[in-house]
CSV table of C-alpha atoms (C1' of nucleotides) in Angstrom, one decimal:
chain,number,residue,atom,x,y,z
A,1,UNK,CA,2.3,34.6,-24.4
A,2,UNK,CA,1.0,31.5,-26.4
A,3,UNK,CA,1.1,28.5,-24.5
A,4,UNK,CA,-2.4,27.1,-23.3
A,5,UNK,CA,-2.9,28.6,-19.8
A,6,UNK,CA,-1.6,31.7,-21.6
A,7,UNK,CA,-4.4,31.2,-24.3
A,8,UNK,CA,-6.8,30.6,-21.9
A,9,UNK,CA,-6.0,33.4,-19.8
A,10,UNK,CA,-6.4,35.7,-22.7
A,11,UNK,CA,-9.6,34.3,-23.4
A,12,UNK,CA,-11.0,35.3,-19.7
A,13,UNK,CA,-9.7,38.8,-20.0
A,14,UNK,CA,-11.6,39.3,-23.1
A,15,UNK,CA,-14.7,38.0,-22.3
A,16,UNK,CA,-15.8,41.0,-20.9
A,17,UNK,CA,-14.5,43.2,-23.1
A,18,UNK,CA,-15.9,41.7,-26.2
A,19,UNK,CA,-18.5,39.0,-25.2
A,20,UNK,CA,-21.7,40.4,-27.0
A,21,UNK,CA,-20.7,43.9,-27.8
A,22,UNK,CA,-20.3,45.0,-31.5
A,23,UNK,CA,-16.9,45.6,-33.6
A,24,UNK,CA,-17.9,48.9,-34.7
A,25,UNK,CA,-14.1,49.0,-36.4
A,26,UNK,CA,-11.5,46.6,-37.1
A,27,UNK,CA,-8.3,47.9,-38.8
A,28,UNK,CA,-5.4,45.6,-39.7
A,29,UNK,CA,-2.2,48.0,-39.9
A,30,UNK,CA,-0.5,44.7,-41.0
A,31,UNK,CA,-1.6,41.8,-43.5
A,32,UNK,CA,0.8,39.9,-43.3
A,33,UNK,CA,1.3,37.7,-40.4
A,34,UNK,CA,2.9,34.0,-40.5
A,35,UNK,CA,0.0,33.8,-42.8
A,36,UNK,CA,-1.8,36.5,-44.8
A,37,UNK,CA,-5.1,38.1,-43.3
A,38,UNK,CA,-8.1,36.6,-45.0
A,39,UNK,CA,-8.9,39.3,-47.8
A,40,UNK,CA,-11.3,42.1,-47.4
A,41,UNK,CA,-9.9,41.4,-43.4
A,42,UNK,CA,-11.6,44.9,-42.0
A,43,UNK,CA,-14.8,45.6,-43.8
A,44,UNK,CA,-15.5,41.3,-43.0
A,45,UNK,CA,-15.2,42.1,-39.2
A,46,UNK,CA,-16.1,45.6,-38.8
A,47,UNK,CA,-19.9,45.9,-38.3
A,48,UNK,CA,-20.1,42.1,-36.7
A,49,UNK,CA,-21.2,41.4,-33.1
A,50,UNK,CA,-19.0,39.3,-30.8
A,51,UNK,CA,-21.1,36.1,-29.4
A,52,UNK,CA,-18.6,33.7,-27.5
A,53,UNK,CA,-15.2,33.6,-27.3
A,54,UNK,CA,-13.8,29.9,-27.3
A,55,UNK,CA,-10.6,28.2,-26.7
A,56,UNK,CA,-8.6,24.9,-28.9
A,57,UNK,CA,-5.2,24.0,-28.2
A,58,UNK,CA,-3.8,27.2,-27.9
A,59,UNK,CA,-5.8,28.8,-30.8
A,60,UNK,CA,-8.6,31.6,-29.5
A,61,UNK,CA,-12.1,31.6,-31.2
A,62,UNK,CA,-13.8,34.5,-31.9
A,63,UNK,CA,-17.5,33.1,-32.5
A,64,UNK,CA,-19.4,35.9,-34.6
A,65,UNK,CA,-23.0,36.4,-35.4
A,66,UNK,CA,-23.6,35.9,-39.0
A,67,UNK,CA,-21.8,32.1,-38.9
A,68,UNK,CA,-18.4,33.1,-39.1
A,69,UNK,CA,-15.1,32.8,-36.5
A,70,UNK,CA,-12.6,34.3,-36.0
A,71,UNK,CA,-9.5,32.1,-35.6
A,72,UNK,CA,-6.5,33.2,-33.4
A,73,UNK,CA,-3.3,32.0,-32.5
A,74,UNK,CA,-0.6,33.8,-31.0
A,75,UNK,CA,2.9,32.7,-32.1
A,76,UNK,CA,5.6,33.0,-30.0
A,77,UNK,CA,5.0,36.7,-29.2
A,78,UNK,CA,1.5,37.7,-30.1
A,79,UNK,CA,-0.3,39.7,-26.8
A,80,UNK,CA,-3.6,41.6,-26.8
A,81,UNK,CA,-4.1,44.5,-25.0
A,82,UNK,CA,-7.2,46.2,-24.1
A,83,UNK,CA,-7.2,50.4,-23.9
A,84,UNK,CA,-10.7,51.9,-22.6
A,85,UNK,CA,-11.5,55.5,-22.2
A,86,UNK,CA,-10.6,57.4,-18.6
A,87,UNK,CA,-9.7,54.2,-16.8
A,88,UNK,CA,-7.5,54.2,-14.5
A,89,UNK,CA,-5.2,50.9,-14.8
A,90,UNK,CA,-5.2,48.4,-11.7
A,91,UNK,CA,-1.5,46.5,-11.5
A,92,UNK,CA,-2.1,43.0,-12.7
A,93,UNK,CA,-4.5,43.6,-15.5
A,94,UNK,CA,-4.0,44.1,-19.2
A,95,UNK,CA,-6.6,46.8,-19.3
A,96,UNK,CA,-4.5,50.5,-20.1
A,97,UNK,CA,-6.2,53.4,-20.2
A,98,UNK,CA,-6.8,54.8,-23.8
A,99,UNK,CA,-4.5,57.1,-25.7
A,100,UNK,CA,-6.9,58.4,-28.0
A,101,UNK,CA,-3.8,59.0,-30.7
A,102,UNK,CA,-1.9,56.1,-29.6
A,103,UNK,CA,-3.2,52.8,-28.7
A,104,UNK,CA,-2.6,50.7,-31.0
A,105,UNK,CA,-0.5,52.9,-33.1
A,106,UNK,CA,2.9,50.9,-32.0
A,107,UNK,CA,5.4,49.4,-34.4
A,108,UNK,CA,4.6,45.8,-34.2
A,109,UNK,CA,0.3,46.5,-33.1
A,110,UNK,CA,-1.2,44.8,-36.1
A,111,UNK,CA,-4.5,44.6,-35.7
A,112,UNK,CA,-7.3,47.1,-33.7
A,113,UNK,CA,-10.5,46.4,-32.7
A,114,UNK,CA,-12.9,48.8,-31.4
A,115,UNK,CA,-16.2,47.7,-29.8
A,116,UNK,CA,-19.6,49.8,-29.2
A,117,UNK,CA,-18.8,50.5,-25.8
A,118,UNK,CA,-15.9,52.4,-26.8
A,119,UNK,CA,-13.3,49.5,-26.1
A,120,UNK,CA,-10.4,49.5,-28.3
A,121,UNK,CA,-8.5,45.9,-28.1
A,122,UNK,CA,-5.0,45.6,-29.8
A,123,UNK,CA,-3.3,42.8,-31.4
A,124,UNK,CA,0.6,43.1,-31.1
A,125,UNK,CA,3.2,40.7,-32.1
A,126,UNK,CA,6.5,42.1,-33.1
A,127,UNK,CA,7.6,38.5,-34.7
A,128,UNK,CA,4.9,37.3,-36.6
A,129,UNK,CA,4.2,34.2,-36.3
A,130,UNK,CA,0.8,34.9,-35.2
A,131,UNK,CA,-2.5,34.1,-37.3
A,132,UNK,CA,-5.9,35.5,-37.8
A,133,UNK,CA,-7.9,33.2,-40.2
A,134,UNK,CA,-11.9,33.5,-40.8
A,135,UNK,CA,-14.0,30.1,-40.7
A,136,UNK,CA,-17.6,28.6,-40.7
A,137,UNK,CA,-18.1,28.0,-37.5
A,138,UNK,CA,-20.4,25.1,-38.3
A,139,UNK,CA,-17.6,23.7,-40.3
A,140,UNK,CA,-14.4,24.7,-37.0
A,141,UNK,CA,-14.2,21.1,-36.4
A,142,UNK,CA,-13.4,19.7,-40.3
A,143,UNK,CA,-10.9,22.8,-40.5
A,144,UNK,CA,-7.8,22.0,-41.9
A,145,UNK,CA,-5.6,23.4,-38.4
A,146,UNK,CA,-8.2,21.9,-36.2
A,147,UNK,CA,-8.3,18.1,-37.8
A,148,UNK,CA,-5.5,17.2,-36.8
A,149,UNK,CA,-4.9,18.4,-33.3
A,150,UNK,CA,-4.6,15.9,-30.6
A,151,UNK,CA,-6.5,15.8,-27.8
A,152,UNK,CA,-7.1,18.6,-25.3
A,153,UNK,CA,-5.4,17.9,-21.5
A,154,UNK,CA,-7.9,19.2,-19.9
A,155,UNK,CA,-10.8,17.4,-21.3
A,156,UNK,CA,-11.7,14.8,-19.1
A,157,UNK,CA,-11.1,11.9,-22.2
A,158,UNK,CA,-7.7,12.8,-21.9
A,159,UNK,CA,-6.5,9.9,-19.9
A,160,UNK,CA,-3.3,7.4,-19.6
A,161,UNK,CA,-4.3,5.1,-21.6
A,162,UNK,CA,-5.5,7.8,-24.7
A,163,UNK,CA,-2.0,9.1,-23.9
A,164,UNK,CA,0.0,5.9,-24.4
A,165,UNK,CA,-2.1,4.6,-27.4
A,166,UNK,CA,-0.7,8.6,-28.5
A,167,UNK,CA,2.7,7.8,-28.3
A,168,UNK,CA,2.6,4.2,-28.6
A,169,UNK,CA,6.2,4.0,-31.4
A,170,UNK,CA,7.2,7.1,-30.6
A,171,UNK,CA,10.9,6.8,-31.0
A,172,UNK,CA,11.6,10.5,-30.4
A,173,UNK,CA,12.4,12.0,-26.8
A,174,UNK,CA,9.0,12.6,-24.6
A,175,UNK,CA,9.8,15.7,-24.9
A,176,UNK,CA,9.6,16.3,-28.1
A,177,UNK,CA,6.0,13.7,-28.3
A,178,UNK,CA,4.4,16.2,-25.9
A,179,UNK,CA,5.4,19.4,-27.9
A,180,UNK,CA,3.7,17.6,-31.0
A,181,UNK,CA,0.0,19.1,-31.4
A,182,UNK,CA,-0.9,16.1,-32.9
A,183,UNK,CA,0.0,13.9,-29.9
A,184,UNK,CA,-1.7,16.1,-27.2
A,185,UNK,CA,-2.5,19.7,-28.4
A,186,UNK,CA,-1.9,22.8,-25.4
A,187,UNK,CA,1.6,22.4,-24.3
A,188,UNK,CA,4.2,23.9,-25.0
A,189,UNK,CA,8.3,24.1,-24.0
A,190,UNK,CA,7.3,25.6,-20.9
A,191,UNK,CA,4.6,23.3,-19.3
A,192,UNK,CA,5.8,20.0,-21.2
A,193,UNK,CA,9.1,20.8,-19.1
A,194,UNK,CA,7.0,21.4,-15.5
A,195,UNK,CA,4.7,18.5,-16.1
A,196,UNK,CA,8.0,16.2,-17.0
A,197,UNK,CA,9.4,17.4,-13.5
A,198,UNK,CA,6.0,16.7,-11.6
A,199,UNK,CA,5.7,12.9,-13.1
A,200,UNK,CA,9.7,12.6,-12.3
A,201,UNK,CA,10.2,11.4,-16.4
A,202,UNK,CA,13.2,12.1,-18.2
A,203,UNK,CA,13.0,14.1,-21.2
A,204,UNK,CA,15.6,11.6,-23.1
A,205,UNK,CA,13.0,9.0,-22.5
A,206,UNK,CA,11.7,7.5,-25.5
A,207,UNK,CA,8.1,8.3,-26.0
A,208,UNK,CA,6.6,4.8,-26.4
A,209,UNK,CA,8.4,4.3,-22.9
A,210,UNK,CA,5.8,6.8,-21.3
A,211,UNK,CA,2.7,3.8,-20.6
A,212,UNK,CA,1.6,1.9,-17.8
A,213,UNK,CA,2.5,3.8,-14.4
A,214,UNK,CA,4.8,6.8,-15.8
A,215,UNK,CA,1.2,7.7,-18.2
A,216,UNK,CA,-0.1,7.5,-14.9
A,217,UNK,CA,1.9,10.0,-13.1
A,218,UNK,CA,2.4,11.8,-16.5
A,219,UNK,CA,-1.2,12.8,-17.0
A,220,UNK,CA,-2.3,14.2,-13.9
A,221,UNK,CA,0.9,16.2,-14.0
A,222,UNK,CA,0.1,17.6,-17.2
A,223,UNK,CA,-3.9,18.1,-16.0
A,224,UNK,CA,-2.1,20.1,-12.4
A,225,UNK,CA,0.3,22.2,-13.8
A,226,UNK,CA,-1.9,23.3,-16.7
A,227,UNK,CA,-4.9,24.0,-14.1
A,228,UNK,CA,-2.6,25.9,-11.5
A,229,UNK,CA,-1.0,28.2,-14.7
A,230,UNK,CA,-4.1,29.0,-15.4
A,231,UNK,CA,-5.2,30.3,-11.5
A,232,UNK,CA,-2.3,31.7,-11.9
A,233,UNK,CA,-3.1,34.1,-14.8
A,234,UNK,CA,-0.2,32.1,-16.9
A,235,UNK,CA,2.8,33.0,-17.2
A,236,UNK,CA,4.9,36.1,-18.0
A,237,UNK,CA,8.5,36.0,-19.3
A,238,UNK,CA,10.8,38.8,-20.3
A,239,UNK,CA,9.6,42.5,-21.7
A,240,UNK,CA,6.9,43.9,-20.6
A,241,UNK,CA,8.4,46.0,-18.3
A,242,UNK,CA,5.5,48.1,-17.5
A,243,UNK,CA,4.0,46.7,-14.3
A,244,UNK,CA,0.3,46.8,-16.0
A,245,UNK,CA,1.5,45.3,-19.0
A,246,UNK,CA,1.6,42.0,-16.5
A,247,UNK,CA,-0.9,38.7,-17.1
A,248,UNK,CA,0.0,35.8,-14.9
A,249,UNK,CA,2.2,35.5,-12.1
A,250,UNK,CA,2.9,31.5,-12.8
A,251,UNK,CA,6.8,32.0,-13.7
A,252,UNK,CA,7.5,32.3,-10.4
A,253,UNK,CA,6.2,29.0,-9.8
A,254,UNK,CA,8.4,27.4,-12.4
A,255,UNK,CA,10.7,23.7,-10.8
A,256,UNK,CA,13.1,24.0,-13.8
A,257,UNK,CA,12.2,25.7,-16.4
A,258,UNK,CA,15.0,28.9,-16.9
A,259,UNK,CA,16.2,27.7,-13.3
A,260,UNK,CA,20.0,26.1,-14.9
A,261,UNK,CA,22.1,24.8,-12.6
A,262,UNK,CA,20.0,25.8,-9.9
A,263,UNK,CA,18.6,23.4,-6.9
A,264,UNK,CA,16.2,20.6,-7.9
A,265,UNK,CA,13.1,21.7,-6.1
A,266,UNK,CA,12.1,18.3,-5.2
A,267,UNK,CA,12.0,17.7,-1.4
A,268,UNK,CA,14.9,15.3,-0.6
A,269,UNK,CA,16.7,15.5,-4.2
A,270,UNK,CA,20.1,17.0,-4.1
A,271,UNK,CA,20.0,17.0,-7.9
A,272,UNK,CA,20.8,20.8,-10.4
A,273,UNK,CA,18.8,21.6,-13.0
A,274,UNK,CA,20.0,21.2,-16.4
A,275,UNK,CA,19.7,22.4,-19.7
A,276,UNK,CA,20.0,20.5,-22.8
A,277,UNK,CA,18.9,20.8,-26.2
A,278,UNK,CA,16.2,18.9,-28.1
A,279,UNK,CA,14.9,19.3,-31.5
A,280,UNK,CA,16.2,23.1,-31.1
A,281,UNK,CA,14.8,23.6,-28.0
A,282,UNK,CA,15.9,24.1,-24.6
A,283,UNK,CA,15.0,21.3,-21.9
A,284,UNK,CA,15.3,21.9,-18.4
A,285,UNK,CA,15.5,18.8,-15.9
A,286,UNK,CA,16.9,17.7,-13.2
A,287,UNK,CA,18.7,14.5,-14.1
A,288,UNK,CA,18.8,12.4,-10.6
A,289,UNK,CA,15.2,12.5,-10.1
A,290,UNK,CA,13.5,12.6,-13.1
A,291,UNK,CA,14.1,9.3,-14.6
B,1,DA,C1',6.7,7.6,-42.4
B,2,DC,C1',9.3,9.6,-38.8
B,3,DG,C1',12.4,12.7,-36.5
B,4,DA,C1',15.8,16.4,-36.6
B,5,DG,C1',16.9,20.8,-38.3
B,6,DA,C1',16.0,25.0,-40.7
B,7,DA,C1',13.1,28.6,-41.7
B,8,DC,C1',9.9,32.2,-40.7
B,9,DC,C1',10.8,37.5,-38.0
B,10,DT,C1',12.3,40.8,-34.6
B,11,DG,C1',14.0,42.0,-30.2
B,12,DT,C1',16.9,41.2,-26.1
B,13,DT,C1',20.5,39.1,-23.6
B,14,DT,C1',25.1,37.2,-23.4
B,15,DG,C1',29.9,36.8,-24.4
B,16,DC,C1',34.2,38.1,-26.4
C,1,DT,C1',31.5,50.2,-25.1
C,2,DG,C1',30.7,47.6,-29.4
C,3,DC,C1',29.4,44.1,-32.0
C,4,DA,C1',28.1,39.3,-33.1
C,5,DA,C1',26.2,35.3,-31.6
C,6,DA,C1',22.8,33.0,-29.1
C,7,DC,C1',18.3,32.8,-27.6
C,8,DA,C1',13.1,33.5,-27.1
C,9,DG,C1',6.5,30.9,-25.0
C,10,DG,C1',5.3,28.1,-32.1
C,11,DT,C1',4.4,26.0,-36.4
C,12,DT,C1',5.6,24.2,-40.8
C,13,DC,C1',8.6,22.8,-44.5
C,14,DT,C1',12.6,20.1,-46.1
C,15,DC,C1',15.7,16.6,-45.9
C,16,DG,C1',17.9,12.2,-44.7
DNA sequence: ACGAGAACCTGTTTGC
DNA sequence: TGCAAACAGGTTCTCG
């Protein structure tokens, strides 16, 4: 669940599950993720005490004491799950009660963490495109994933006018502008669609098209429907059928995205959603009022 | 340099 | 029912 409320969401479950307590084992099951764990992955964390727990983009950051961080990002399908001894799980959390032979002893659960209050938090992701790095944390800001990212939607620099200097020549679709990390770094196929739908833009549109009063509409949108996924607890989509597996209840909030050939939302608009494909992704829009 | 497409990997859904 | 193709919330590499 990797798109940035999802990111952030994760974040404020973990908080107080990690925030301060000490790793006293880490166990990777799996090195090798869409990139290889850092070597000597365990013994570096195990023994370390948790001090913040940060958010970029949609990358997680594990602040640690002893100057190092841990860097997260989820992929497509990377979740965490926390297990704790004799709880009883409440529906809507990600908290399970711990199976003392069992948690985190699933196929794709590739990397444990057990805390001194007897917290065991479990990093599954059955495709792998996930990544746990380890940095300097003096030195987050130089590092190479971080240099390049665009800016954050939520920060309050992110306005119109940083957005259309971003994607001032931008021949390619909006669509595909927004999904670029280096344009604006957070979104992904599912909010870029929702905030596109808000601002009434057209996903054909060219990029450097998106200025003046559609950057205007555009960036607010972005700010809202990032802000409300994130009250929300994000968004949930597919598995997970166990009811306490559940985050976020934003997918039922969703104008177009998976809603094909469905009614525009939009008060007034007659319009169906459609789905097209750009760059190899799905876009979902309705084409008479999102121009 | 830019944008489109493929690749990475596994699981689920869809269509014949 | 069975099997193959399509598809899935992301990023990065290659190619034109």
């Amino acid at each position: 669940m990797p798109e940035l409320p999802e990111v952030e969401t994760i974040r404020k479950g973990l908080v107080p599950v990690l925030s301060g307590r000490r790793l006293v084992l880490v166990t990777a099951r799996r090195e090798d993720l869409r990139v290889p764990l850092p070597p000597n992955f365990n013994d570096r964390l195990t023994g370390r005490r948790v001090r913040i727990l940060r958010r970029r983009a949609k990358y997680l950051l594990v602040d640690l004491d002893g100057g190092e961080t841990l860097i997260v990002h989820m992929g497509m399908s990377g979740r965490f799950t926390v297990h704790q001894p004799g709880i009883s799980s409440r529906p809507g959390s990600f908290v399970h009660k711990m199976r003392e032979d069992g948690s985190g002893a699933g196929k794709h659960d590739h990397v444990v963490f057990e805390t001194d209050a007897g917290s065991r938090v479990v990093f599954t992701d059955h495709r792998r495109f996930g990544l746990m790095l380890l940095a300097n944390t003096e030195e987050l800001d130089n590092h190479e994933l971080f240099a390049g990212l665009g800016p954050d939607p939520l920060d309050d620099a992110f306005t119109a006018a940083l957005l259309s200097s971003a994607l001032a020549g931008k021949r390619a679709p909006i669509k595909a502008a927004l999904l670029d990390q280096r344009v604006i770094s957070g979104l992904g196929n599912i909010y870029v669609c929702e905030a596109l739908f808000r601002a009434r833009i057209s996903p054909k549109r060219l990029g450097a098209s998106v200025a003046g009063v559609r950057a205007a509409r555009l960036v607010p949108a972005i700010k809202e429907v990032l802000e409300a996924a994130i009250i929300a607890g994000g968004s949930t989509l597919r598995d997970y059928a166990r009811a306490d597996g559940e985050l976020g209840y934003f997918q039922h909030h969703f104008s177009v995205y998976d809603r094909e050939g469905l009614r525009c939302p939009r008060k007034g608009c007659k319009g169906t959603v459609r789905r097209i494909v750009q760059s190899g992704r799905s876009t979902f829009y309705c084409p008479v009022c999102q121009r």
